[in-house]
Amino acid sequence: AVWDDTYGGNSGDGSTRWRSIWLNGSGSVMDYTLVRYGGRSSSSPYYDNMVRIGSGSAVRNSTLENLNGSTSYYYGAVAVGSGGELRNSVVRNNPYGVAVTGSGATLVGNTVTNNTYPVVHTSPGVQVSYIGNDLGGNTYQAVVLPGGAISTNVTLSPPDVLGLAYIVWDSITVNAGSTLTIQPGTVVKFNPETYLNVNGVLLAQGTSSEPIVFTAVWDDTYGGNSGDGSTRWRSIWLNG
């Protein structure tokens, strides 16, 4: 931001943040960069991602911090879209660290820490490749799944930190003709009164050593601290 005197000295005054960098064209690369104090949009809800990584573009060896944001809206310090790559970077001090906006996004070797939540998927049907990331040290240790419909085949596997849970933020429906596969060892937590409605196929086949757990968001027994409260979730409906 123009008022951030930490780098480049005194360049201006104020407190309103800048908006974002959009890497829409294939081949764009940000390497060894520091990005901070962005994410302010001029229109309601006045939030945005600081960096958007589109197909064929990458952010590597960078630090993204201090986003203007709220967990009520699915914006991260960095948004990784279909075919985008976030690699060997640090994402810290944000409401949501990383927002995954499209299937085929790749997160490799990143440290996502000291955020309210490390990762949010902007659709329950997003498929992500997590490889060798450290997603620990956040206020709530969970990947947030928004409500809505799954209309393709999706697999939920345990993210890189052992026991890191998924949160069903709002109720999810698996449409007819689609399959939701949940791999052994995965923990799925539900916000109060939310449900999973399966009109397609649910394959949740754990093992004796790696059960699949479905529980309330405030149940810290599995997946650590993912949220607070005491109201229970609703149910799973196997209609298909």
mmCIF file of C-alpha atoms in Angstrom:
data_model
loop_
_atom_site.group_PDB
_atom_site.id
_atom_site.type_symbol
_atom_site.label_atom_id
_atom_site.label_comp_id
_atom_site.label_asym_id
_atom_site.label_seq_id
_atom_site.Cartn_x
_atom_site.Cartn_y
_atom_site.Cartn_z
ATOM 1 C CA ALA A 1 0.000 0.000 0.000
ATOM 2 C CA VAL A 2 1.106 3.565 -0.590
ATOM 3 C CA TRP A 3 1.081 4.195 3.169
ATOM 4 C CA ASP A 4 3.268 1.177 4.039
ATOM 5 C CA ASP A 5 6.546 2.800 5.083
ATOM 6 C CA THR A 6 8.283 -0.499 5.856
ATOM 7 C CA TYR A 7 9.579 -0.686 2.291
ATOM 8 C CA GLY A 8 10.560 2.314 0.210
ATOM 9 C CA GLY A 9 10.109 4.868 2.984
ATOM 10 C CA ASN A 10 7.300 7.414 3.256
ATOM 11 C CA SER A 11 5.435 7.410 -0.044
ATOM 12 C CA GLY A 12 2.026 8.606 1.118
ATOM 13 C CA ASP A 13 -0.557 8.582 3.880
ATOM 14 C CA GLY A 14 -3.868 6.915 4.632
ATOM 15 C CA SER A 15 -5.057 3.440 5.598
ATOM 16 C CA THR A 16 -7.193 2.171 2.672
ATOM 17 C CA ARG A 17 -5.653 -0.797 0.927
ATOM 18 C CA TRP A 18 -4.984 -1.410 -2.742
ATOM 19 C CA ARG A 19 -6.859 -4.096 -4.623
ATOM 20 C CA SER A 20 -5.012 -6.911 -6.447
ATOM 21 C CA ILE A 21 -2.804 -8.355 -9.169
ATOM 22 C CA TRP A 22 -4.550 -10.574 -11.736
ATOM 23 C CA LEU A 23 -2.388 -13.054 -13.650
ATOM 24 C CA ASN A 24 -4.861 -13.910 -16.395
ATOM 25 C CA GLY A 25 -2.455 -14.612 -19.245
ATOM 26 C CA SER A 26 -0.640 -17.925 -19.539
ATOM 27 C CA GLY A 27 3.095 -17.702 -18.798
ATOM 28 C CA SER A 28 3.057 -15.040 -16.084
ATOM 29 C CA VAL A 29 5.445 -15.679 -13.172
ATOM 30 C CA MET A 30 5.959 -13.923 -9.850
ATOM 31 C CA ASP A 31 9.152 -15.207 -8.206
ATOM 32 C CA TYR A 32 10.702 -13.991 -4.932
ATOM 33 C CA THR A 33 8.098 -11.280 -4.374
ATOM 34 C CA LEU A 34 6.525 -9.799 -1.247
ATOM 35 C CA VAL A 35 2.843 -8.877 -1.539
ATOM 36 C CA ARG A 36 0.996 -7.227 1.369
ATOM 37 C CA TYR A 37 -1.809 -4.945 2.535
ATOM 38 C CA GLY A 38 -4.038 -5.477 -0.512
ATOM 39 C CA GLY A 39 -7.477 -6.926 -1.197
ATOM 40 C CA ARG A 40 -9.658 -3.808 -1.004
ATOM 41 C CA SER A 41 -12.342 -3.577 -3.710
ATOM 42 C CA SER A 42 -14.260 -0.408 -4.567
ATOM 43 C CA SER A 43 -17.595 -2.266 -4.706
ATOM 44 C CA SER A 44 -19.548 -4.345 -2.196
ATOM 45 C CA PRO A 45 -18.500 -6.474 -0.352
ATOM 46 C CA TYR A 46 -15.280 -4.442 -0.697
ATOM 47 C CA TYR A 47 -12.972 -7.478 -0.579
ATOM 48 C CA ASP A 48 -10.803 -9.212 -3.174
ATOM 49 C CA ASN A 49 -7.861 -11.601 -3.432
ATOM 50 C CA MET A 50 -4.467 -9.870 -3.446
ATOM 51 C CA VAL A 51 -3.147 -12.078 -6.255
ATOM 52 C CA ARG A 52 -5.177 -14.181 -8.685
ATOM 53 C CA ILE A 53 -3.261 -16.963 -10.442
ATOM 54 C CA GLY A 54 -4.828 -18.031 -13.717
ATOM 55 C CA SER A 55 -4.166 -21.013 -15.970
ATOM 56 C CA GLY A 56 -0.526 -21.397 -16.957
ATOM 57 C CA SER A 57 0.713 -18.796 -14.448
ATOM 58 C CA ALA A 58 2.618 -19.277 -11.206
ATOM 59 C CA VAL A 59 3.657 -17.590 -7.972
ATOM 60 C CA ARG A 60 6.853 -19.048 -6.507
ATOM 61 C CA ASN A 61 9.151 -18.356 -3.563
ATOM 62 C CA SER A 62 6.997 -15.424 -2.482
ATOM 63 C CA THR A 63 5.326 -14.090 0.670
ATOM 64 C CA LEU A 64 1.698 -12.932 0.743
ATOM 65 C CA GLU A 65 0.471 -11.336 3.949
ATOM 66 C CA ASN A 66 -1.969 -8.983 5.673
ATOM 67 C CA LEU A 67 -4.969 -9.246 3.348
ATOM 68 C CA ASN A 68 -7.961 -6.958 3.833
ATOM 69 C CA GLY A 69 -10.684 -9.552 4.260
ATOM 70 C CA SER A 70 -13.337 -11.405 6.229
ATOM 71 C CA THR A 71 -14.109 -15.106 6.666
ATOM 72 C CA SER A 72 -17.693 -14.283 5.633
ATOM 73 C CA TYR A 73 -16.438 -13.971 2.050
ATOM 74 C CA TYR A 74 -14.320 -16.507 0.187
ATOM 75 C CA TYR A 75 -11.260 -14.403 -0.659
ATOM 76 C CA GLY A 76 -7.688 -15.380 0.118
ATOM 77 C CA ALA A 77 -4.375 -13.589 0.066
ATOM 78 C CA VAL A 78 -3.847 -15.583 -3.120
ATOM 79 C CA ALA A 79 -6.456 -17.241 -5.349
ATOM 80 C CA VAL A 80 -5.295 -20.235 -7.382
ATOM 81 C CA GLY A 81 -7.463 -21.028 -10.393
ATOM 82 C CA SER A 82 -7.607 -23.939 -12.835
ATOM 83 C CA GLY A 83 -4.106 -24.660 -14.087
ATOM 84 C CA GLY A 84 -2.551 -22.136 -11.708
ATOM 85 C CA GLU A 85 0.382 -22.915 -9.419
ATOM 86 C CA LEU A 86 1.453 -21.677 -5.979
ATOM 87 C CA ARG A 87 4.874 -23.072 -5.097
ATOM 88 C CA ASN A 88 7.365 -22.722 -2.215
ATOM 89 C CA SER A 89 5.668 -19.610 -0.856
ATOM 90 C CA VAL A 90 4.627 -18.286 2.567
ATOM 91 C CA VAL A 91 1.021 -17.158 3.109
ATOM 92 C CA ARG A 92 0.429 -15.630 6.532
ATOM 93 C CA ASN A 93 -1.628 -13.226 8.627
ATOM 94 C CA ASN A 94 -4.833 -13.337 6.561
ATOM 95 C CA PRO A 95 -8.477 -14.321 7.176
ATOM 96 C CA TYR A 96 -8.167 -17.032 4.491
ATOM 97 C CA GLY A 97 -4.669 -17.862 3.336
ATOM 98 C CA VAL A 98 -5.345 -19.513 -0.028
ATOM 99 C CA ALA A 99 -8.582 -19.477 -2.033
ATOM 100 C CA VAL A 100 -8.806 -22.301 -4.571
ATOM 101 C CA THR A 101 -11.103 -21.140 -7.352
ATOM 102 C CA GLY A 102 -10.820 -23.890 -9.968
ATOM 103 C CA SER A 103 -10.080 -27.583 -10.412
ATOM 104 C CA GLY A 104 -6.547 -28.420 -11.466
ATOM 105 C CA ALA A 105 -4.986 -25.862 -9.125
ATOM 106 C CA THR A 106 -1.631 -26.961 -7.683
ATOM 107 C CA LEU A 107 -0.198 -26.096 -4.259
ATOM 108 C CA VAL A 108 3.352 -27.372 -3.796
ATOM 109 C CA GLY A 109 5.752 -26.864 -0.883
ATOM 110 C CA ASN A 110 4.024 -23.839 0.645
ATOM 111 C CA THR A 111 3.815 -22.715 4.273
ATOM 112 C CA VAL A 112 0.339 -21.408 5.059
ATOM 113 C CA THR A 113 0.315 -20.262 8.671
ATOM 114 C CA ASN A 114 -1.076 -17.751 11.160
ATOM 115 C CA ASN A 115 -4.276 -17.256 9.149
ATOM 116 C CA THR A 116 -7.788 -17.671 10.502
ATOM 117 C CA TYR A 117 -8.224 -20.608 8.069
ATOM 118 C CA PRO A 118 -5.428 -21.875 5.821
ATOM 119 C CA VAL A 119 -7.470 -22.714 2.702
ATOM 120 C CA VAL A 120 -10.954 -22.122 1.316
ATOM 121 C CA HIS A 121 -12.377 -23.770 -1.796
ATOM 122 C CA THR A 122 -14.779 -21.393 -3.532
ATOM 123 C CA SER A 123 -16.894 -24.315 -4.774
ATOM 124 C CA PRO A 124 -17.503 -27.746 -3.219
ATOM 125 C CA GLY A 125 -16.719 -29.285 -6.617
ATOM 126 C CA VAL A 126 -13.139 -27.988 -6.805
ATOM 127 C CA GLN A 127 -10.395 -30.622 -7.152
ATOM 128 C CA VAL A 128 -6.962 -29.594 -5.802
ATOM 129 C CA SER A 129 -3.486 -31.112 -5.873
ATOM 130 C CA TYR A 130 -1.820 -30.645 -2.451
ATOM 131 C CA ILE A 131 1.848 -31.677 -2.465
ATOM 132 C CA GLY A 132 4.216 -31.192 0.477
ATOM 133 C CA ASN A 133 2.598 -28.123 2.060
ATOM 134 C CA ASP A 134 2.765 -27.093 5.718
ATOM 135 C CA LEU A 135 -0.739 -25.915 6.640
ATOM 136 C CA GLY A 136 -0.212 -25.746 10.406
ATOM 137 C CA GLY A 137 -0.317 -22.944 12.960
ATOM 138 C CA ASN A 138 -3.605 -21.307 11.930
ATOM 139 C CA THR A 139 -6.404 -20.241 14.278
ATOM 140 C CA TYR A 140 -8.686 -22.946 12.920
ATOM 141 C CA GLN A 141 -7.099 -25.984 11.300
ATOM 142 C CA ALA A 142 -9.419 -26.769 8.429
ATOM 143 C CA VAL A 143 -10.060 -26.421 4.718
ATOM 144 C CA VAL A 144 -13.387 -24.655 4.188
ATOM 145 C CA LEU A 145 -15.862 -26.108 1.677
ATOM 146 C CA PRO A 146 -18.701 -23.719 0.766
ATOM 147 C CA GLY A 147 -22.207 -24.965 0.230
ATOM 148 C CA GLY A 148 -23.681 -25.753 -3.148
ATOM 149 C CA ALA A 149 -23.882 -28.544 -5.684
ATOM 150 C CA ILE A 150 -21.252 -31.045 -6.798
ATOM 151 C CA SER A 151 -21.924 -31.838 -10.438
ATOM 152 C CA THR A 152 -18.724 -33.698 -11.312
ATOM 153 C CA ASN A 153 -16.583 -36.428 -9.738
ATOM 154 C CA VAL A 154 -14.673 -35.103 -6.721
ATOM 155 C CA THR A 155 -12.218 -36.739 -4.327
ATOM 156 C CA LEU A 156 -11.492 -35.436 -0.836
ATOM 157 C CA SER A 157 -8.161 -36.618 0.513
ATOM 158 C CA PRO A 158 -6.446 -35.556 3.741
ATOM 159 C CA PRO A 159 -4.535 -32.313 3.140
ATOM 160 C CA ASP A 160 -0.851 -32.301 3.996
ATOM 161 C CA VAL A 161 -1.069 -31.769 7.741
ATOM 162 C CA LEU A 162 -2.077 -34.981 9.520
ATOM 163 C CA GLY A 163 -5.650 -34.680 10.771
ATOM 164 C CA LEU A 164 -6.430 -31.359 9.076
ATOM 165 C CA ALA A 165 -10.185 -31.378 8.550
ATOM 166 C CA TYR A 166 -12.598 -30.147 5.914
ATOM 167 C CA ILE A 167 -15.497 -27.955 7.067
ATOM 168 C CA VAL A 168 -18.857 -28.140 5.306
ATOM 169 C CA TRP A 169 -19.601 -24.421 5.675
ATOM 170 C CA ASP A 170 -23.092 -24.656 4.164
ATOM 171 C CA SER A 171 -25.035 -27.716 3.047
ATOM 172 C CA ILE A 172 -23.730 -29.644 0.010
ATOM 173 C CA THR A 173 -25.654 -31.681 -2.570
ATOM 174 C CA VAL A 174 -24.022 -34.343 -4.746
ATOM 175 C CA ASN A 175 -26.030 -34.276 -7.964
ATOM 176 C CA ALA A 176 -27.262 -37.395 -9.753
ATOM 177 C CA GLY A 177 -24.553 -38.755 -12.028
ATOM 178 C CA SER A 178 -21.741 -37.417 -9.833
ATOM 179 C CA THR A 179 -19.562 -39.206 -7.297
ATOM 180 C CA LEU A 180 -17.993 -37.825 -4.119
ATOM 181 C CA THR A 181 -15.104 -40.042 -2.988
ATOM 182 C CA ILE A 182 -13.677 -39.507 0.498
ATOM 183 C CA GLN A 183 -10.355 -41.207 1.121
ATOM 184 C CA PRO A 184 -9.330 -43.036 4.323
ATOM 185 C CA GLY A 185 -8.180 -40.799 7.158
ATOM 186 C CA THR A 186 -10.194 -37.791 6.024
ATOM 187 C CA VAL A 187 -12.058 -35.743 8.655
ATOM 188 C CA VAL A 188 -15.207 -33.903 7.538
ATOM 189 C CA LYS A 189 -16.773 -31.426 9.961
ATOM 190 C CA PHE A 190 -20.151 -29.740 9.586
ATOM 191 C CA ASN A 191 -21.286 -26.288 10.631
ATOM 192 C CA PRO A 192 -24.479 -26.221 12.737
ATOM 193 C CA GLU A 193 -27.584 -27.629 11.006
ATOM 194 C CA THR A 194 -25.784 -28.289 7.715
ATOM 195 C CA TYR A 195 -26.103 -31.563 5.810
ATOM 196 C CA LEU A 196 -24.751 -33.659 2.942
ATOM 197 C CA ASN A 197 -27.467 -34.581 0.429
ATOM 198 C CA VAL A 198 -26.340 -37.365 -1.926
ATOM 199 C CA ASN A 199 -28.475 -37.786 -5.036
ATOM 200 C CA GLY A 200 -25.489 -39.282 -6.854
ATOM 201 C CA VAL A 201 -22.905 -41.567 -5.237
ATOM 202 C CA LEU A 202 -20.922 -41.233 -2.000
ATOM 203 C CA LEU A 203 -17.885 -43.514 -1.627
ATOM 204 C CA ALA A 204 -16.608 -43.097 1.938
ATOM 205 C CA GLN A 205 -14.605 -46.264 2.533
ATOM 206 C CA GLY A 206 -12.178 -45.925 5.419
ATOM 207 C CA THR A 207 -9.996 -48.589 7.020
ATOM 208 C CA SER A 208 -9.630 -49.894 10.551
ATOM 209 C CA SER A 209 -6.471 -47.826 10.984
ATOM 210 C CA GLU A 210 -7.670 -44.791 8.986
ATOM 211 C CA PRO A 211 -11.391 -44.285 9.522
ATOM 212 C CA ILE A 212 -13.281 -41.467 7.826
ATOM 213 C CA VAL A 213 -14.790 -39.175 10.452
ATOM 214 C CA PHE A 214 -17.960 -37.085 10.100
ATOM 215 C CA THR A 215 -18.524 -34.783 13.073
ATOM 216 C CA ALA A 216 -19.428 -31.292 14.290
ATOM 217 C CA VAL A 217 -17.211 -28.310 13.566
ATOM 218 C CA TRP A 218 -16.582 -27.786 17.293
ATOM 219 C CA ASP A 219 -15.486 -31.385 17.963
ATOM 220 C CA ASP A 220 -11.740 -31.088 18.561
ATOM 221 C CA THR A 221 -11.248 -34.838 19.104
ATOM 222 C CA TYR A 222 -10.589 -35.335 15.410
ATOM 223 C CA GLY A 223 -8.859 -32.818 13.189
ATOM 224 C CA GLY A 224 -7.983 -30.393 15.982
ATOM 225 C CA ASN A 225 -9.580 -26.994 16.560
ATOM 226 C CA SER A 226 -11.702 -26.212 13.499
ATOM 227 C CA GLY A 227 -14.339 -23.943 15.046
ATOM 228 C CA ASP A 228 -16.404 -23.120 18.117
ATOM 229 C CA GLY A 229 -19.970 -23.561 19.361
ATOM 230 C CA SER A 230 -22.184 -26.393 20.564
ATOM 231 C CA THR A 231 -25.043 -26.678 18.022
ATOM 232 C CA ARG A 232 -24.955 -29.946 16.130
ATOM 233 C CA TRP A 233 -24.954 -30.633 12.409
ATOM 234 C CA ARG A 234 -27.914 -32.241 10.705
ATOM 235 C CA SER A 235 -27.401 -35.432 8.653
ATOM 236 C CA ILE A 236 -26.175 -37.324 5.588
ATOM 237 C CA TRP A 237 -28.858 -38.363 3.089
ATOM 238 C CA LEU A 238 -27.992 -41.296 0.797
ATOM 239 C CA ASN A 239 -30.687 -40.880 -1.847
ATOM 240 C CA GLY A 240 -28.833 -42.167 -4.897
#
